[in-house]
mmCIF file of C-alpha atoms and ligand atoms in Angstrom:
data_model
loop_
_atom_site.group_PDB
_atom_site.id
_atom_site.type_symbol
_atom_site.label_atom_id
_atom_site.label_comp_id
_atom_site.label_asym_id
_atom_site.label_seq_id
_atom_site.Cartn_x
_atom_site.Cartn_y
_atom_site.Cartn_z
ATOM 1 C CA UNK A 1 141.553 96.319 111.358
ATOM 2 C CA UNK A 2 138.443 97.207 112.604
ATOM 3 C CA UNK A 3 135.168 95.036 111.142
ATOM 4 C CA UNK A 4 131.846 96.046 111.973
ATOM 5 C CA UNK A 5 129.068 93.519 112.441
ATOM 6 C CA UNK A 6 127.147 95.241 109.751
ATOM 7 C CA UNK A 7 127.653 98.367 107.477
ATOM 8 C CA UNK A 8 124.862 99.717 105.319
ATOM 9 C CA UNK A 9 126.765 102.370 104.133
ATOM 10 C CA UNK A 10 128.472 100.034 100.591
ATOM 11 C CA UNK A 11 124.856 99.166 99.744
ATOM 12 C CA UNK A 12 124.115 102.463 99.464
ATOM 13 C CA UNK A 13 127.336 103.828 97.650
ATOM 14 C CA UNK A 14 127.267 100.611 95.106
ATOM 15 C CA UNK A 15 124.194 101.957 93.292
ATOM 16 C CA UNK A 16 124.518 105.663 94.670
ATOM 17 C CA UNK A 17 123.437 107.752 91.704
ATOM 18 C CA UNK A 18 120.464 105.256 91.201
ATOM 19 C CA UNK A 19 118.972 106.125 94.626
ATOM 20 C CA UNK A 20 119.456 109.677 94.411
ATOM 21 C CA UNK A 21 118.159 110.018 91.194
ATOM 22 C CA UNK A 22 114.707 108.193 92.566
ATOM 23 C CA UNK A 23 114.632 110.022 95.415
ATOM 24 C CA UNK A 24 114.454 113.460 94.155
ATOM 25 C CA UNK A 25 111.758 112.173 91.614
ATOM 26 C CA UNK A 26 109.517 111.753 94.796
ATOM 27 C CA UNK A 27 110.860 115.021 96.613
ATOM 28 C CA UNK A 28 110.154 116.643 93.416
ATOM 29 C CA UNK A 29 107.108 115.479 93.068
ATOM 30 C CA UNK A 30 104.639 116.868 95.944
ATOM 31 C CA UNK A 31 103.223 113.447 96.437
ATOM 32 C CA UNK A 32 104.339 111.325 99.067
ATOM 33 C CA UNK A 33 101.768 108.730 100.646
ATOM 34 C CA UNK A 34 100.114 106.258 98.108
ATOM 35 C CA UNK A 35 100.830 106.970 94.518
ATOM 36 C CA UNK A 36 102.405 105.314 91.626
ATOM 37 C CA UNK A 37 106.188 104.581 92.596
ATOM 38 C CA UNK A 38 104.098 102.509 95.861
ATOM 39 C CA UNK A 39 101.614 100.614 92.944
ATOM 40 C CA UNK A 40 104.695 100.434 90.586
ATOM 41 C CA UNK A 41 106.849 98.819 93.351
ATOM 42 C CA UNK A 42 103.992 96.681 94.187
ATOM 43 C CA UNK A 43 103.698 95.213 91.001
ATOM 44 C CA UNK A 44 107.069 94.575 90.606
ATOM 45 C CA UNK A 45 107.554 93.000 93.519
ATOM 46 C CA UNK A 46 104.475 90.625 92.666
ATOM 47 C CA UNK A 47 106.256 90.087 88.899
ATOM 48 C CA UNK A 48 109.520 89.394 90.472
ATOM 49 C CA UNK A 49 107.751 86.886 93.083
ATOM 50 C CA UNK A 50 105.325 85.248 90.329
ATOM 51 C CA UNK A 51 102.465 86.281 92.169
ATOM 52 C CA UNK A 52 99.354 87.990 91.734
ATOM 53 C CA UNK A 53 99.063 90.625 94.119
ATOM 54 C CA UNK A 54 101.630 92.638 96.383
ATOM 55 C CA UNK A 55 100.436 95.263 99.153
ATOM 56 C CA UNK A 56 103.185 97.743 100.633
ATOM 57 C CA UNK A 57 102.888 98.291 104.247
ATOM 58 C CA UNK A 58 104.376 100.110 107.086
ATOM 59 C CA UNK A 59 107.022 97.059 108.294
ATOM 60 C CA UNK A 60 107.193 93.352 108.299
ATOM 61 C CA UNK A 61 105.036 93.158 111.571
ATOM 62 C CA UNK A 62 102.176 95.111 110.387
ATOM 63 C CA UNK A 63 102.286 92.204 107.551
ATOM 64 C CA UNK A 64 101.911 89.896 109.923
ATOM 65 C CA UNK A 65 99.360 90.779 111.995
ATOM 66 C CA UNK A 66 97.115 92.564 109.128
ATOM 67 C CA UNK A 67 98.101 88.435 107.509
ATOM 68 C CA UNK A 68 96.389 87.065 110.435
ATOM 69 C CA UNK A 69 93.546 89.118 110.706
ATOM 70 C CA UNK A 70 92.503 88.820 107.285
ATOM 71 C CA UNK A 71 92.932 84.704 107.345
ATOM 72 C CA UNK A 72 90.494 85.384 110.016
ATOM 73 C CA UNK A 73 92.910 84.077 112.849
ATOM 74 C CA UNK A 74 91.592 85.225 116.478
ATOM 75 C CA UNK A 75 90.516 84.183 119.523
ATOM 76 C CA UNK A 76 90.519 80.983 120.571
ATOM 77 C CA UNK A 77 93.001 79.749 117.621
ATOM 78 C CA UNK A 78 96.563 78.706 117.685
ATOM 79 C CA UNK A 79 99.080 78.829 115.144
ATOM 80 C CA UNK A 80 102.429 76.756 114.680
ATOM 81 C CA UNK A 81 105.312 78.943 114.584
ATOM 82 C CA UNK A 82 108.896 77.603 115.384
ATOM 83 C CA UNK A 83 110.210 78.620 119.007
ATOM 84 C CA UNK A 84 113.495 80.268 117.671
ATOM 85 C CA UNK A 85 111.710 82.383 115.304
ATOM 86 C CA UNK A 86 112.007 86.282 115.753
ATOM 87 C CA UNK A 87 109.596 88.166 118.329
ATOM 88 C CA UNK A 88 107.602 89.588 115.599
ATOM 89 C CA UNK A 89 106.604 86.720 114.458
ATOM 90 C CA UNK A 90 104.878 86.008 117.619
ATOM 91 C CA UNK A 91 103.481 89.148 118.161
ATOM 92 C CA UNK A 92 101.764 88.789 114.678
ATOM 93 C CA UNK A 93 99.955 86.210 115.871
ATOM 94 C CA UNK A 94 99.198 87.506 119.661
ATOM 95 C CA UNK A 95 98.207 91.381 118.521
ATOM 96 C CA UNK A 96 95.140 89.011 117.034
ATOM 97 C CA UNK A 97 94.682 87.483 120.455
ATOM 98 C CA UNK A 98 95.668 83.803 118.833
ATOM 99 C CA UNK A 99 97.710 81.827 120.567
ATOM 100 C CA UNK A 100 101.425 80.759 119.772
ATOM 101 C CA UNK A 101 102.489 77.084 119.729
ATOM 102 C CA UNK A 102 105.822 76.292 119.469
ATOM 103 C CA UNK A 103 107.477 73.917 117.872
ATOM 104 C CA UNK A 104 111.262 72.958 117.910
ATOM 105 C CA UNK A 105 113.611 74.134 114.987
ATOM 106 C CA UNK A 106 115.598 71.435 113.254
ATOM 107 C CA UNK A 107 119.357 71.419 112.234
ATOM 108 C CA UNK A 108 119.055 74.528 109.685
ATOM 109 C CA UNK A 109 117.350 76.592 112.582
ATOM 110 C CA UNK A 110 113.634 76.800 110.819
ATOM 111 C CA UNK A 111 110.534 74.375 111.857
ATOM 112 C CA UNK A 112 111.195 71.134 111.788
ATOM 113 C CA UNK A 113 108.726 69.817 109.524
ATOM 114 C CA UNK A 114 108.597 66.314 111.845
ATOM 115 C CA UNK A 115 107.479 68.089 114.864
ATOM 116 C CA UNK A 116 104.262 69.579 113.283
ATOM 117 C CA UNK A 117 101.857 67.137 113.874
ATOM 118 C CA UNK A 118 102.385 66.025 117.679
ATOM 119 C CA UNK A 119 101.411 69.972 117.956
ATOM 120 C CA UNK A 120 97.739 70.181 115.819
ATOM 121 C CA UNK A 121 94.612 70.094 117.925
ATOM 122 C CA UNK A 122 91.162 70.872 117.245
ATOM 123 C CA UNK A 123 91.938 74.516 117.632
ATOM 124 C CA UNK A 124 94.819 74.686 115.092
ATOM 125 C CA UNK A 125 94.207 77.294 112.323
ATOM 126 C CA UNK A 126 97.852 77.652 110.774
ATOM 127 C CA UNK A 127 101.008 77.841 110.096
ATOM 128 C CA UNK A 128 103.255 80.345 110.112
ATOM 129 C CA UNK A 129 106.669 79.464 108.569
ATOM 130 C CA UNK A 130 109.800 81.865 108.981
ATOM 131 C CA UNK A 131 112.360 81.212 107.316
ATOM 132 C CA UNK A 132 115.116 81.886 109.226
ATOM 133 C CA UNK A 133 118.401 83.331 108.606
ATOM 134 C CA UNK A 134 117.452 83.560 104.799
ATOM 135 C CA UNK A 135 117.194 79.719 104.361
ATOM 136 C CA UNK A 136 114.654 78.206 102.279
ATOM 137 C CA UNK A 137 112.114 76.178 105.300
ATOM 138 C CA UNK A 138 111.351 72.708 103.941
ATOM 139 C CA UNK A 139 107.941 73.536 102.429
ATOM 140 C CA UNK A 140 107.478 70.234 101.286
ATOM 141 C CA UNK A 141 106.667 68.354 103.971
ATOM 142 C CA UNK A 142 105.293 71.319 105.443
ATOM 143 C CA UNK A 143 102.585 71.840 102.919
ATOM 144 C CA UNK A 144 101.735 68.175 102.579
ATOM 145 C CA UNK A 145 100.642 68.840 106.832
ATOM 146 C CA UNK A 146 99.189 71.710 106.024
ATOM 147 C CA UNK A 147 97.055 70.166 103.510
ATOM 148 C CA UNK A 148 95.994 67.599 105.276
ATOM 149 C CA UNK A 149 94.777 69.145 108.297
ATOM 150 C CA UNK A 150 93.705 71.557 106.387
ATOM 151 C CA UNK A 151 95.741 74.909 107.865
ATOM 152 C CA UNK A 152 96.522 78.053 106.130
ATOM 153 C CA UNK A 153 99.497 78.429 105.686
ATOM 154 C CA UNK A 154 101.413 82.063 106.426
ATOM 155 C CA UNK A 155 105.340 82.646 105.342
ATOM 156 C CA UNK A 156 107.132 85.276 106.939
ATOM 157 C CA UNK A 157 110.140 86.147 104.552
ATOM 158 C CA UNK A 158 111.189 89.347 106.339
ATOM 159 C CA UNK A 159 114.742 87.092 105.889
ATOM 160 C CA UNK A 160 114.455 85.410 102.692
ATOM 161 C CA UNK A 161 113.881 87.189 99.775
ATOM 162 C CA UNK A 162 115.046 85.236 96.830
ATOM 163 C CA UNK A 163 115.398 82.357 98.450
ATOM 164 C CA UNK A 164 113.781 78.862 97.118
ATOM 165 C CA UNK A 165 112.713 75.153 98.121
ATOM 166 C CA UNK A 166 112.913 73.153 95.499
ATOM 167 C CA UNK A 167 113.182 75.793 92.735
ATOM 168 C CA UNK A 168 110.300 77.558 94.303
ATOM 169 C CA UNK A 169 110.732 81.259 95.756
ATOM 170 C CA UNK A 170 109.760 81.419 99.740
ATOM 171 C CA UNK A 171 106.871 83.815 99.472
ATOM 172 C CA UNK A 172 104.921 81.540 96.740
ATOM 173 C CA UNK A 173 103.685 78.756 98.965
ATOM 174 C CA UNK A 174 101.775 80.064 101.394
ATOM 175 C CA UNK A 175 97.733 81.787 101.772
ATOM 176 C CA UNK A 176 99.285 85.291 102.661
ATOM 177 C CA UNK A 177 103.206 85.612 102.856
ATOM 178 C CA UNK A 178 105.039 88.375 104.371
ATOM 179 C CA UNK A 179 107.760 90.949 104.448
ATOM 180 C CA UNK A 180 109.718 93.518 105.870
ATOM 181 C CA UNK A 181 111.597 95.991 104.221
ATOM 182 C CA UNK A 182 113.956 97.058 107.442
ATOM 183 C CA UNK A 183 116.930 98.397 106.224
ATOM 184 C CA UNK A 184 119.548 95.362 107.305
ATOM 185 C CA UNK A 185 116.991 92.832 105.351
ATOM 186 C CA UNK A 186 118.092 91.443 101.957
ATOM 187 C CA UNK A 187 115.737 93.794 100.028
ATOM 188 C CA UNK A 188 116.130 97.192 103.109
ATOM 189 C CA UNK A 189 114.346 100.038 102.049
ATOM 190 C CA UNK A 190 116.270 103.703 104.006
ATOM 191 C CA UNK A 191 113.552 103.347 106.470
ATOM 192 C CA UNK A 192 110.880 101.235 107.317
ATOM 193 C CA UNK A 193 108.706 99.052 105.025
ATOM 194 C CA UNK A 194 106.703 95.882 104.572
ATOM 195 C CA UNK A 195 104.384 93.409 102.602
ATOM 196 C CA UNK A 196 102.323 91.009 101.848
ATOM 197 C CA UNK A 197 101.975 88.775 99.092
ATOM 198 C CA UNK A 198 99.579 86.522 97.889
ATOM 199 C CA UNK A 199 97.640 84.913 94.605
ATOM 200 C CA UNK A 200 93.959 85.812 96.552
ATOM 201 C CA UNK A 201 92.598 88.972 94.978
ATOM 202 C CA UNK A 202 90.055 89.112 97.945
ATOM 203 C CA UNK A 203 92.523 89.220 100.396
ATOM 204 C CA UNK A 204 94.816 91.708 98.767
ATOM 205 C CA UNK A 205 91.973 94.231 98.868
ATOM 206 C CA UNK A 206 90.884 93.626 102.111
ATOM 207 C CA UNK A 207 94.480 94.176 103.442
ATOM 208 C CA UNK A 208 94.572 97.393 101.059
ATOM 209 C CA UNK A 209 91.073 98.781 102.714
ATOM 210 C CA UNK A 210 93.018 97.806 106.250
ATOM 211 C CA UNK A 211 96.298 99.660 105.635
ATOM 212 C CA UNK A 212 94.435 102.650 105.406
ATOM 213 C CA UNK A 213 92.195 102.902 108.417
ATOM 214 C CA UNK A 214 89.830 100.435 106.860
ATOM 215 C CA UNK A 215 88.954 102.704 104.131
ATOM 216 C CA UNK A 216 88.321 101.832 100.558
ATOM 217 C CA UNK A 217 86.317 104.965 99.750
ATOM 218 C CA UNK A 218 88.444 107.995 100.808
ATOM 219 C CA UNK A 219 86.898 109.018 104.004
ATOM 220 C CA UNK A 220 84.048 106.014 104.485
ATOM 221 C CA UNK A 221 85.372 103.039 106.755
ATOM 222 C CA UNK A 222 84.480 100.039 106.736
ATOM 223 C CA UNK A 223 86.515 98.047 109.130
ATOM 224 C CA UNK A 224 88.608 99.589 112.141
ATOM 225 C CA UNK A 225 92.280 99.320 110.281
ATOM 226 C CA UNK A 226 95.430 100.621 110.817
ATOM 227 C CA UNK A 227 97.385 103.440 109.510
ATOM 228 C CA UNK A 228 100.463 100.730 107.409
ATOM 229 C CA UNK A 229 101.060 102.798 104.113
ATOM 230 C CA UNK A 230 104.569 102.093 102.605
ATOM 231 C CA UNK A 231 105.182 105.608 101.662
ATOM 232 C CA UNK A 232 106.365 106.695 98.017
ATOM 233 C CA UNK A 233 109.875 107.394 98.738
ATOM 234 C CA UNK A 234 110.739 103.916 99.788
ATOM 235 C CA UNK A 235 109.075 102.454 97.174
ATOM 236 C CA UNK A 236 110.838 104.031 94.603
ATOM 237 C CA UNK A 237 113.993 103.388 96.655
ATOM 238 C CA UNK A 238 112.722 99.443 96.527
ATOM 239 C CA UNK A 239 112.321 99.610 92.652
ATOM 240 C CA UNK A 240 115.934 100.508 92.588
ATOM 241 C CA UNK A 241 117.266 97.571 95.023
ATOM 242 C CA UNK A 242 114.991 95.228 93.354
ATOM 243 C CA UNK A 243 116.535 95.421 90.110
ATOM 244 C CA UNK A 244 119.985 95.019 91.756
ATOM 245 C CA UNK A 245 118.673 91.803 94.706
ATOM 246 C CA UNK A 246 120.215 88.968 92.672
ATOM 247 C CA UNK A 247 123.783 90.595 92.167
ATOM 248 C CA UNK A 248 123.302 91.725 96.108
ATOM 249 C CA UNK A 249 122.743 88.041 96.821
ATOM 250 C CA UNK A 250 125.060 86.875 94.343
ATOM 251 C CA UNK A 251 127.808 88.923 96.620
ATOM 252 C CA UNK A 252 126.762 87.436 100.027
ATOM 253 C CA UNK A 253 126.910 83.815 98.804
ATOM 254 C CA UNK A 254 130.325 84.694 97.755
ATOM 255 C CA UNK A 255 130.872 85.845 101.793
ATOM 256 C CA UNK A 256 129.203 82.841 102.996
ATOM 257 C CA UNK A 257 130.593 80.489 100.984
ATOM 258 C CA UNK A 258 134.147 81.927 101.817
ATOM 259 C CA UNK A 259 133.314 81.207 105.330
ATOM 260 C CA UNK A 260 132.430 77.817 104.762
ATOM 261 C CA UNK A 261 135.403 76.750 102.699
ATOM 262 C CA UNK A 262 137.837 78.273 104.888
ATOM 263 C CA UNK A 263 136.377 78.317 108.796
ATOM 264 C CA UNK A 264 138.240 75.556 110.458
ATOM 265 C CA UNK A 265 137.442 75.272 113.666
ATOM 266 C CA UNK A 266 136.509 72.669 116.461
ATOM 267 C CA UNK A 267 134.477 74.259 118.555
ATOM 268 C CA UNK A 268 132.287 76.256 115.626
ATOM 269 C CA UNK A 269 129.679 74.087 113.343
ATOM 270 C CA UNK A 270 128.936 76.080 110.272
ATOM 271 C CA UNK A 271 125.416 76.709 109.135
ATOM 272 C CA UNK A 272 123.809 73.908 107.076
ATOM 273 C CA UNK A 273 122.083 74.239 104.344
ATOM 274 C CA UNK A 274 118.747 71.079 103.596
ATOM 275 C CA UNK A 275 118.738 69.422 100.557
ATOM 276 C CA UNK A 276 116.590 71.288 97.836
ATOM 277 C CA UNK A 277 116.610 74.512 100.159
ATOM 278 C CA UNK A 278 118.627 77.873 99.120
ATOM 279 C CA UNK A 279 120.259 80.460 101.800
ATOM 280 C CA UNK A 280 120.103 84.149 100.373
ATOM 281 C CA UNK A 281 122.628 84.891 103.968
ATOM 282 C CA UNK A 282 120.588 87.250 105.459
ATOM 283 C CA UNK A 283 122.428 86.014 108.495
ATOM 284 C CA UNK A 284 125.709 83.901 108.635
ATOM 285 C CA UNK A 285 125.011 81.936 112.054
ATOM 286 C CA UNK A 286 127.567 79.484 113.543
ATOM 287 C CA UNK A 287 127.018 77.590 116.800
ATOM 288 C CA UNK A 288 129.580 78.045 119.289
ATOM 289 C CA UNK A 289 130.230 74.597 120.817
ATOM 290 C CA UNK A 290 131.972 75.654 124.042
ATOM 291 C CA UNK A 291 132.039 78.922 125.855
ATOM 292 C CA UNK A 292 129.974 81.612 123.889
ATOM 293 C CA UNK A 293 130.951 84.025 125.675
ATOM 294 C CA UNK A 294 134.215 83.695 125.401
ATOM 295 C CA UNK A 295 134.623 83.727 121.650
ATOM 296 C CA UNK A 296 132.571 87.350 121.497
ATOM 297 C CA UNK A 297 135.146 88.179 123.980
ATOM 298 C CA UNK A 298 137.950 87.348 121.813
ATOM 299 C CA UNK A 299 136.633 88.795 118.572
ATOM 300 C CA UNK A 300 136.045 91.752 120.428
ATOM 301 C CA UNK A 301 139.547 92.253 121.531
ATOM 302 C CA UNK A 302 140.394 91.398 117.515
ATOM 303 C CA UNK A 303 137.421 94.322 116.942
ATOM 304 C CA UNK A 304 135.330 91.938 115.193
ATOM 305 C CA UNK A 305 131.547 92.729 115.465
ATOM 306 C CA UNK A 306 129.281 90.083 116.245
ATOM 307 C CA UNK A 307 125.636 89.349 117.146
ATOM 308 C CA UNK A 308 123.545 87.116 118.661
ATOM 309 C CA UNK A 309 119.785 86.516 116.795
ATOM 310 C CA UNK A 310 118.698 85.763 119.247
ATOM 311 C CA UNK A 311 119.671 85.547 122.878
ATOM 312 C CA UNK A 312 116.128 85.071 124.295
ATOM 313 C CA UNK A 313 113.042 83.136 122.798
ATOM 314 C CA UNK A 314 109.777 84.347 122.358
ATOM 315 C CA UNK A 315 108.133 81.608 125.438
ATOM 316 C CA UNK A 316 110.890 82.748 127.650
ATOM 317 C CA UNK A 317 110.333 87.100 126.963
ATOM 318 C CA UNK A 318 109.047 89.110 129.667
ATOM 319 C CA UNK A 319 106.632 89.555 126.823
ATOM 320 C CA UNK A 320 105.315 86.199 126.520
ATOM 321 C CA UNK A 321 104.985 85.560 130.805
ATOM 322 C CA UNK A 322 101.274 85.253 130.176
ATOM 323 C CA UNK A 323 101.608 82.411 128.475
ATOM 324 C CA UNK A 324 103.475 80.442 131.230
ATOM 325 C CA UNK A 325 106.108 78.806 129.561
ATOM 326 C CA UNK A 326 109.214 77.927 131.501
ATOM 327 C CA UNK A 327 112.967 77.332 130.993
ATOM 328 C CA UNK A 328 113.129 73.499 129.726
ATOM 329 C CA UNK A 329 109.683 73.689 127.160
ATOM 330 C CA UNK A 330 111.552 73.941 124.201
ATOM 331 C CA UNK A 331 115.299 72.015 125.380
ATOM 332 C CA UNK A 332 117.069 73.175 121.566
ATOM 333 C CA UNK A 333 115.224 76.432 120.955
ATOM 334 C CA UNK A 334 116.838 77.328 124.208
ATOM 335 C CA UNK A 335 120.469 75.327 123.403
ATOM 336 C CA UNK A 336 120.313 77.915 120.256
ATOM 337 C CA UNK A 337 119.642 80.934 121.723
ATOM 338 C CA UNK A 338 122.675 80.417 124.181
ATOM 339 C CA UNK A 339 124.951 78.871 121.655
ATOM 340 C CA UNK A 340 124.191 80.929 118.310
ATOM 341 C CA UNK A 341 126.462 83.491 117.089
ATOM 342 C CA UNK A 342 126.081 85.683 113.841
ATOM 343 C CA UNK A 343 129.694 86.490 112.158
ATOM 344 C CA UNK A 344 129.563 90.051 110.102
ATOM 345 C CA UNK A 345 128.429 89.314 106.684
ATOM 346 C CA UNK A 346 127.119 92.555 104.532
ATOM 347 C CA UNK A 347 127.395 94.391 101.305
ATOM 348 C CA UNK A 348 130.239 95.679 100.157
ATOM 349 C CA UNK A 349 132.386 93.977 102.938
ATOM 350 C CA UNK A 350 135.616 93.821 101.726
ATOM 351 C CA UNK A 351 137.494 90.416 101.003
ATOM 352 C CA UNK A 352 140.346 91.377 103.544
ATOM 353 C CA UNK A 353 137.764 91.872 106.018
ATOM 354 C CA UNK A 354 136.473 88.330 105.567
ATOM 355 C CA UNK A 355 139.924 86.746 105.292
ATOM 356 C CA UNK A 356 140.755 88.735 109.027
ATOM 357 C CA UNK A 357 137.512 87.130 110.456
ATOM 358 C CA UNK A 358 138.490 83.771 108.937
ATOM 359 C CA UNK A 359 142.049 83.605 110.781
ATOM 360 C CA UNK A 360 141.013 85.063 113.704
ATOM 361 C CA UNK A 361 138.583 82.137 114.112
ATOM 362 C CA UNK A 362 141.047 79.562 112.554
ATOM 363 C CA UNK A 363 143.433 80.746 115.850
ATOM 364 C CA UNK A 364 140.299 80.698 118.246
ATOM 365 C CA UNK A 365 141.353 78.402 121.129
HETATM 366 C C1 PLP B 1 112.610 91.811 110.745
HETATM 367 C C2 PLP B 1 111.680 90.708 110.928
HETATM 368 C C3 PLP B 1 110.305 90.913 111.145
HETATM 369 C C4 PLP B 1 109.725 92.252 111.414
HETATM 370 O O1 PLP B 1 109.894 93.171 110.391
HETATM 371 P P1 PLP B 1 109.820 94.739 110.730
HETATM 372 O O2 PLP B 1 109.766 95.363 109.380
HETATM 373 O O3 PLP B 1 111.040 95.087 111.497
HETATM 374 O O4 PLP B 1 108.565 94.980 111.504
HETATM 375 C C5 PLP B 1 109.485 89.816 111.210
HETATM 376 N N1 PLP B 1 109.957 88.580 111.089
HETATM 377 C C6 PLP B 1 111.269 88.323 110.902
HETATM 378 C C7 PLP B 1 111.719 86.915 110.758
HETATM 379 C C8 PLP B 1 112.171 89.377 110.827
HETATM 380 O O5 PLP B 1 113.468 89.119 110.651
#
């Protein structure tokens, strides 16, 4: 039996004729860049988030830094951002020539909210919170800092859509919250795509003018922007997933919470979920106690696919060098990244599939 980390292929085929259909609409159509299935989608997406505004961009990144630039992050600021969170994240921040500081993750891999403070200084201007791994961050104690040092506060949910704190979707706390669209995300368009969210009309429109070279008035420019234009066909593709995301999530809670009622293991600790958090499983993530290594060996041999997200933090990246950070800064952000392992957990994946995974660990020596 052969099981892939990841197959994209069921998500497709479970709502086939849905898809297709929308997708010859835009074909069909002659217009492809900015029209109504892009401000339909958009306001859908703000309806389903209870939130004023949605923009759709070119990818989760582009959501990021255009998030940044219009909080009027630059130069000579720093943001918070947790040191296991994904490269993007940090390159949000950096393409605006801010500065990253890290702070340690806590047991359910997103910032721990008790590490914050020790890491404000005069020169603080944010917050960006990423919840990882599709897990609800714990946004209350987070906001209470936020609040009173006054920071904006910026959500990356490129891995949590749907998921809440406290009843309270993760996209709904923040100033300006992103997403990314990436196929393998929760809510994957058949190509890339991205957005922002937020309840500030002013900022909506400014990131609107920016996604489009800076141009509010079709071919006057008012700002040097970028070109970031979800384009119509995966929009109307995202229409279609986005009336299907809670029976999608529905089915990988099922997955996950197979894996935690049957993985029995001594050297694996399952992912834990905080009180008053939800996990939509963008990831299923177990730390391997003893020899990494070795168990990707083994569940090779027993053609299991498995990843690692991910084997190198941001500070330690050939990317990040500049900013001088050495092995031993952040002691658990770097115990994760070598002890991490993500188990296949997708769409469609049949029961049998997760029962071979399941005994194949439960016989892991
Ligand atoms: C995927 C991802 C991004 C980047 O999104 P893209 O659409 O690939 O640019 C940013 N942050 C996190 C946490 C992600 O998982």
């Amino acid at each position: 039996m052969k099981i892939p980390f990841g197959d994209l292929k069921f998500q497709f085929e479970a709502y086939q004729n849905e898809y297709e259909t929308a997708a010859l609409e835009v074909l069909r159509s002659g217009w492809y860049v900015l029209g109504k299935h892009v401000s339909s989608f958009e306001t859908e997406f703000a309806d389903y988030l209870g939130v004023k505004h949605a923009v759709g961009l070119a990818s989760g990144l582009d959501a990021l830094i255009l998030a940044f630039r219009t909080l009027g992050i630059g130069r000579g600021d720093e943001v918070i951002v947790q040191g296991n969170a994904y490269i993007a994240c940090v390159m949000g921040i950096t393409a605006n020539k801010a500065k990253p500081v890290f702070v340690e993750p806590d047991k359910y891999h997103n910032l721990n909210p008790d590490l914050i403070e020790e890491k404000i200084t005069k020169k603080t201007k944010a917050i960006l919170v990423v919840h990882l791994y599709g897990q609800a961050s714990r946004m209350d104690k987070i906001m209470s800092i936020a609040k009173k040092y006054n920071l904006k506060v910026v959500e990356d949910c490129a891995q949590s859509h749907g998921a809440k704190f406290n009843g309270q979707l993760t996209g709904t706390f923040g100033d300006i919250n992103c997403f990314s669209f990436y196929p393998s995300k929760n809510l994957g368009a058949f190509g890339d795509g991205g957005a922002i969210v937020t309840n500030n009309l002013q900022y909506a429109e400014h990131i609107k003018m920016l996604r489009n070279y800076g141009s509010s008035i079709r071919y006057y420019f008012e700002e040097v922007g970028l070109n970031s234009r979800l384009d119509e066909l995966q929009a109307a593709l995202l229409s279609v997933k986005l009336k299907h995301l809670s029976e999608l999530t529905a089915e990988r809670e099922k997955i996950a919470n197979n894996y935690i009622k049957s993985i029995k293991n001594k050297s694996i600790t399952l992912p834990l979920v905080a009180p008053d958090a939800t996990a939509i499983w963008h990831l299923f993530v177990i730390y391997v106690k003893g020899d990494r290594k070795k168990l990707i060996d083994y569940l090779n041999k027993n053609e299991i696919g498995t990843v690692i997200h991910y084997p190198q933090p941001p500070h330690l990246s050939q990317a990040y060098e500049y900013l001088k950070m050495k092995k031993g800064d952040l002691p658990l952000t770097e115990d994760y990244a070598d002890h991490v392992l993500s188990l296949p957990i997708y769409n469609g994946m049949p029961k049998s599939h997760q029962d071979f995974v399941i005994k194949k660990l439960n016989e892991y020596k």
